[in-house]
Amino acid sequence: MAESPEHIFLSGAALQIMESASNSTLFGYREGQRKRFDFSCDLKKDWSKVVAGQTLWGHGGDGIDKDLRTLLHEQDIAAAVYIARHESRNRARLAEVTQDYLHTMPGSLSRLRVFWVPADFDADNEKSRMTVHNLLREEITKDLLLQVVLGGLTPLDVTRFASSRRPGLPLKILSHVKKLGYRNHRHTAKALDANLSALQFETERLFIIGFLSSDSPQGGLYSVTDSGNAMLDICSRLRDYLHGNLGDGNRNEDFEHICKMLGIDYPSIPETDPLLIGDDGRDIQNPTALLLQHVAQANADGSVEWSEPHFDVPSASEIVASK
């Protein structure tokens, strides 16, 4: 059966949204082969997260069982995306099927992300296409990219991180742990030339926020979590902003969109604003200003290994094809 214009548009829109988000330079994008899925891609950095999806539009819910079975039995995907027509029979059937998976494959079901599209969507109508594309962009960014690619980072995480009263130190700790690990408080305090009690307090804060993890409930032998790594990457791009190197005209629309969903309104803080310790004029009630102060101070101290913007490297076959 031929795919409807709506089916084709929705599958393509999902890929276009994720590809566009990769322009944030927080991760790379590679479209995958369709094979068993309506769309698939690989989002890469120093990790690889495969996203695959199915689109439900024209068959009235009859194919939901098959679609979910195809998605959830694939072990190698990090997120199973289902874009579906918002109708009561579809919602009811999806609830029945997922209820079965709650008992048989609860781990696989946790990878499922469902995005509902208004039933009156018309792919031949430009206004309708724009409305649905914007809807999907917001939902995919919030419930897929932030949760899967950026480790579940939330606006509250960012605010708690920025609220530290020791500008730069939390970033230094994350960078140090990522590169060298964490032996103990005293060793790390010496390596960072930091006050021992301050180092211990900030490390425990990072553990509570969820940016550090430990095999022990009491902490120690820390490692950086996915959300902690995402925070480091975001701060690295904010450093580029402060240096005027974020992009053409020091702008990056896709990075800005992701940041605003995390409560980071960095364009509201001119890169020329005073941010270092001892400077006057900072708004201590503004989480964005406090976050940029952490970035500026850590950069001035020279003790953070900032991540480079991520750009996807073409595959060998793509290089050969281009010659």
PDB file of C-alpha atoms in Angstrom, residues 137-251:
ATOM      1  CA  ARG A 137      10.120  20.050  17.121  1.00  0.00           C
ATOM      2  CA  GLU A 138       9.141  21.075  20.643  1.00  0.00           C
ATOM      3  CA  GLU A 139       8.105  17.582  21.697  1.00  0.00           C
ATOM      4  CA  ILE A 140      11.066  15.765  20.125  1.00  0.00           C
ATOM      5  CA  THR A 141      13.541  18.223  21.620  1.00  0.00           C
ATOM      6  CA  LYS A 142      11.994  18.001  25.082  1.00  0.00           C
ATOM      7  CA  ASP A 143      11.156  14.311  25.317  1.00  0.00           C
ATOM      8  CA  LEU A 144      13.760  12.728  23.055  1.00  0.00           C
ATOM      9  CA  LEU A 145      16.860  14.866  22.653  1.00  0.00           C
ATOM     10  CA  LEU A 146      16.982  16.135  26.242  1.00  0.00           C
ATOM     11  CA  GLN A 147      16.026  12.787  27.764  1.00  0.00           C
ATOM     12  CA  VAL A 148      18.059  10.446  25.569  1.00  0.00           C
ATOM     13  CA  VAL A 149      20.879  12.418  23.962  1.00  0.00           C
ATOM     14  CA  LEU A 150      21.525  14.870  26.823  1.00  0.00           C
ATOM     15  CA  GLY A 151      21.104  12.346  29.605  1.00  0.00           C
ATOM     16  CA  GLY A 152      17.831  13.613  31.012  1.00  0.00           C
ATOM     17  CA  LEU A 153      19.167  17.111  31.729  1.00  0.00           C
ATOM     18  CA  THR A 154      16.448  19.401  33.147  1.00  0.00           C
ATOM     19  CA  PRO A 155      16.066  23.153  33.785  1.00  0.00           C
ATOM     20  CA  LEU A 156      16.150  22.418  37.524  1.00  0.00           C
ATOM     21  CA  ASP A 157      19.491  20.601  37.130  1.00  0.00           C
ATOM     22  CA  VAL A 158      20.913  23.650  35.367  1.00  0.00           C
ATOM     23  CA  THR A 159      19.613  26.051  38.013  1.00  0.00           C
ATOM     24  CA  ARG A 160      21.019  23.948  40.859  1.00  0.00           C
ATOM     25  CA  PHE A 161      24.368  23.701  39.113  1.00  0.00           C
ATOM     26  CA  ALA A 162      24.526  27.436  38.452  1.00  0.00           C
ATOM     27  CA  SER A 163      23.543  28.305  42.040  1.00  0.00           C
ATOM     28  CA  SER A 164      26.888  27.164  43.458  1.00  0.00           C
ATOM     29  CA  ARG A 165      28.565  30.028  45.310  1.00  0.00           C
ATOM     30  CA  ARG A 166      32.027  28.981  44.132  1.00  0.00           C
ATOM     31  CA  PRO A 167      32.202  30.139  40.490  1.00  0.00           C
ATOM     32  CA  GLY A 168      34.131  27.769  38.262  1.00  0.00           C
ATOM     33  CA  LEU A 169      34.794  25.040  40.825  1.00  0.00           C
ATOM     34  CA  PRO A 170      31.922  22.683  39.834  1.00  0.00           C
ATOM     35  CA  LEU A 171      33.106  22.807  36.209  1.00  0.00           C
ATOM     36  CA  LYS A 172      36.685  22.116  37.271  1.00  0.00           C
ATOM     37  CA  ILE A 173      35.549  19.077  39.238  1.00  0.00           C
ATOM     38  CA  LEU A 174      33.482  17.661  36.355  1.00  0.00           C
ATOM     39  CA  SER A 175      36.326  18.176  33.895  1.00  0.00           C
ATOM     40  CA  HIS A 176      38.866  16.593  36.246  1.00  0.00           C
ATOM     41  CA  VAL A 177      36.694  13.555  36.982  1.00  0.00           C
ATOM     42  CA  LYS A 178      35.965  13.023  33.289  1.00  0.00           C
ATOM     43  CA  LYS A 179      39.640  13.094  32.365  1.00  0.00           C
ATOM     44  CA  LEU A 180      41.383  11.569  35.388  1.00  0.00           C
ATOM     45  CA  GLY A 181      38.736  10.007  37.597  1.00  0.00           C
ATOM     46  CA  TYR A 182      38.307  10.678  41.308  1.00  0.00           C
ATOM     47  CA  ARG A 183      40.532   8.960  43.851  1.00  0.00           C
ATOM     48  CA  ASN A 184      39.541  10.826  46.991  1.00  0.00           C
ATOM     49  CA  HIS A 185      38.716  14.329  48.217  1.00  0.00           C
ATOM     50  CA  ARG A 186      42.225  15.182  49.392  1.00  0.00           C
ATOM     51  CA  HIS A 187      43.955  14.059  46.188  1.00  0.00           C
ATOM     52  CA  THR A 188      41.458  15.918  43.983  1.00  0.00           C
ATOM     53  CA  ALA A 189      41.622  19.091  46.079  1.00  0.00           C
ATOM     54  CA  LYS A 190      45.402  19.112  45.685  1.00  0.00           C
ATOM     55  CA  ALA A 191      45.192  18.485  41.939  1.00  0.00           C
ATOM     56  CA  LEU A 192      42.764  21.398  41.516  1.00  0.00           C
ATOM     57  CA  ASP A 193      44.484  23.643  44.058  1.00  0.00           C
ATOM     58  CA  ALA A 194      41.133  23.928  45.844  1.00  0.00           C
ATOM     59  CA  ASN A 195      40.140  24.198  49.495  1.00  0.00           C
ATOM     60  CA  LEU A 196      39.446  20.677  50.799  1.00  0.00           C
ATOM     61  CA  SER A 197      36.106  21.443  52.470  1.00  0.00           C
ATOM     62  CA  ALA A 198      34.924  23.464  49.457  1.00  0.00           C
ATOM     63  CA  LEU A 199      35.931  20.642  47.110  1.00  0.00           C
ATOM     64  CA  GLN A 200      34.103  18.053  49.201  1.00  0.00           C
ATOM     65  CA  PHE A 201      30.959  20.188  49.434  1.00  0.00           C
ATOM     66  CA  GLU A 202      30.822  20.895  45.678  1.00  0.00           C
ATOM     67  CA  THR A 203      31.514  17.256  44.785  1.00  0.00           C
ATOM     68  CA  GLU A 204      28.651  16.110  46.982  1.00  0.00           C
ATOM     69  CA  ARG A 205      26.398  18.744  45.375  1.00  0.00           C
ATOM     70  CA  LEU A 206      27.260  17.413  41.916  1.00  0.00           C
ATOM     71  CA  PHE A 207      26.459  13.900  43.146  1.00  0.00           C
ATOM     72  CA  ILE A 208      23.077  15.014  44.504  1.00  0.00           C
ATOM     73  CA  ILE A 209      22.218  16.908  41.296  1.00  0.00           C
ATOM     74  CA  GLY A 210      23.045  13.769  39.318  1.00  0.00           C
ATOM     75  CA  PHE A 211      26.086  15.008  37.403  1.00  0.00           C
ATOM     76  CA  LEU A 212      28.354  12.542  39.229  1.00  0.00           C
ATOM     77  CA  SER A 213      27.637   8.920  40.047  1.00  0.00           C
ATOM     78  CA  SER A 214      29.297   6.462  42.388  1.00  0.00           C
ATOM     79  CA  ASP A 215      29.082   2.749  43.084  1.00  0.00           C
ATOM     80  CA  SER A 216      28.862   3.627  46.764  1.00  0.00           C
ATOM     81  CA  PRO A 217      25.784   5.310  48.308  1.00  0.00           C
ATOM     82  CA  GLN A 218      28.208   7.354  50.397  1.00  0.00           C
ATOM     83  CA  GLY A 219      30.059   8.610  47.332  1.00  0.00           C
ATOM     84  CA  GLY A 220      33.717   8.274  46.383  1.00  0.00           C
ATOM     85  CA  LEU A 221      35.271   6.883  43.175  1.00  0.00           C
ATOM     86  CA  TYR A 222      33.031   9.188  41.184  1.00  0.00           C
ATOM     87  CA  SER A 223      32.377   9.190  37.450  1.00  0.00           C
ATOM     88  CA  VAL A 224      30.597  11.751  35.274  1.00  0.00           C
ATOM     89  CA  THR A 225      27.031  10.846  34.265  1.00  0.00           C
ATOM     90  CA  ASP A 226      25.434  11.422  30.868  1.00  0.00           C
ATOM     91  CA  SER A 227      23.752  14.592  32.148  1.00  0.00           C
ATOM     92  CA  GLY A 228      27.048  15.763  33.657  1.00  0.00           C
ATOM     93  CA  ASN A 229      28.764  15.286  30.309  1.00  0.00           C
ATOM     94  CA  ALA A 230      25.942  17.174  28.613  1.00  0.00           C
ATOM     95  CA  MET A 231      26.422  20.055  31.056  1.00  0.00           C
ATOM     96  CA  LEU A 232      30.134  20.141  30.234  1.00  0.00           C
ATOM     97  CA  ASP A 233      29.365  20.222  26.508  1.00  0.00           C
ATOM     98  CA  ILE A 234      26.819  23.012  26.912  1.00  0.00           C
ATOM     99  CA  CYS A 235      29.253  25.037  29.012  1.00  0.00           C
ATOM    100  CA  SER A 236      31.911  24.540  26.326  1.00  0.00           C
ATOM    101  CA  ARG A 237      29.584  26.068  23.739  1.00  0.00           C
ATOM    102  CA  LEU A 238      28.748  28.902  26.163  1.00  0.00           C
ATOM    103  CA  ARG A 239      32.491  29.542  26.389  1.00  0.00           C
ATOM    104  CA  ASP A 240      32.512  29.832  22.595  1.00  0.00           C
ATOM    105  CA  TYR A 241      29.712  32.388  22.931  1.00  0.00           C
ATOM    106  CA  LEU A 242      31.723  34.445  25.420  1.00  0.00           C
ATOM    107  CA  HIS A 243      34.644  34.362  22.981  1.00  0.00           C
ATOM    108  CA  GLY A 244      32.414  35.364  20.047  1.00  0.00           C
ATOM    109  CA  ASN A 245      33.016  32.006  18.343  1.00  0.00           C
ATOM    110  CA  LEU A 246      29.653  30.254  18.648  1.00  0.00           C
ATOM    111  CA  GLY A 247      28.839  30.511  14.958  1.00  0.00           C
ATOM    112  CA  ASP A 248      28.214  32.954  12.153  1.00  0.00           C
ATOM    113  CA  GLY A 249      27.636  36.284  13.895  1.00  0.00           C
ATOM    114  CA  ASN A 250      28.110  34.429  17.208  1.00  0.00           C
ATOM    115  CA  ARG A 251      24.686  32.848  16.694  1.00  0.00           C
TER     116      ARG A 251
END
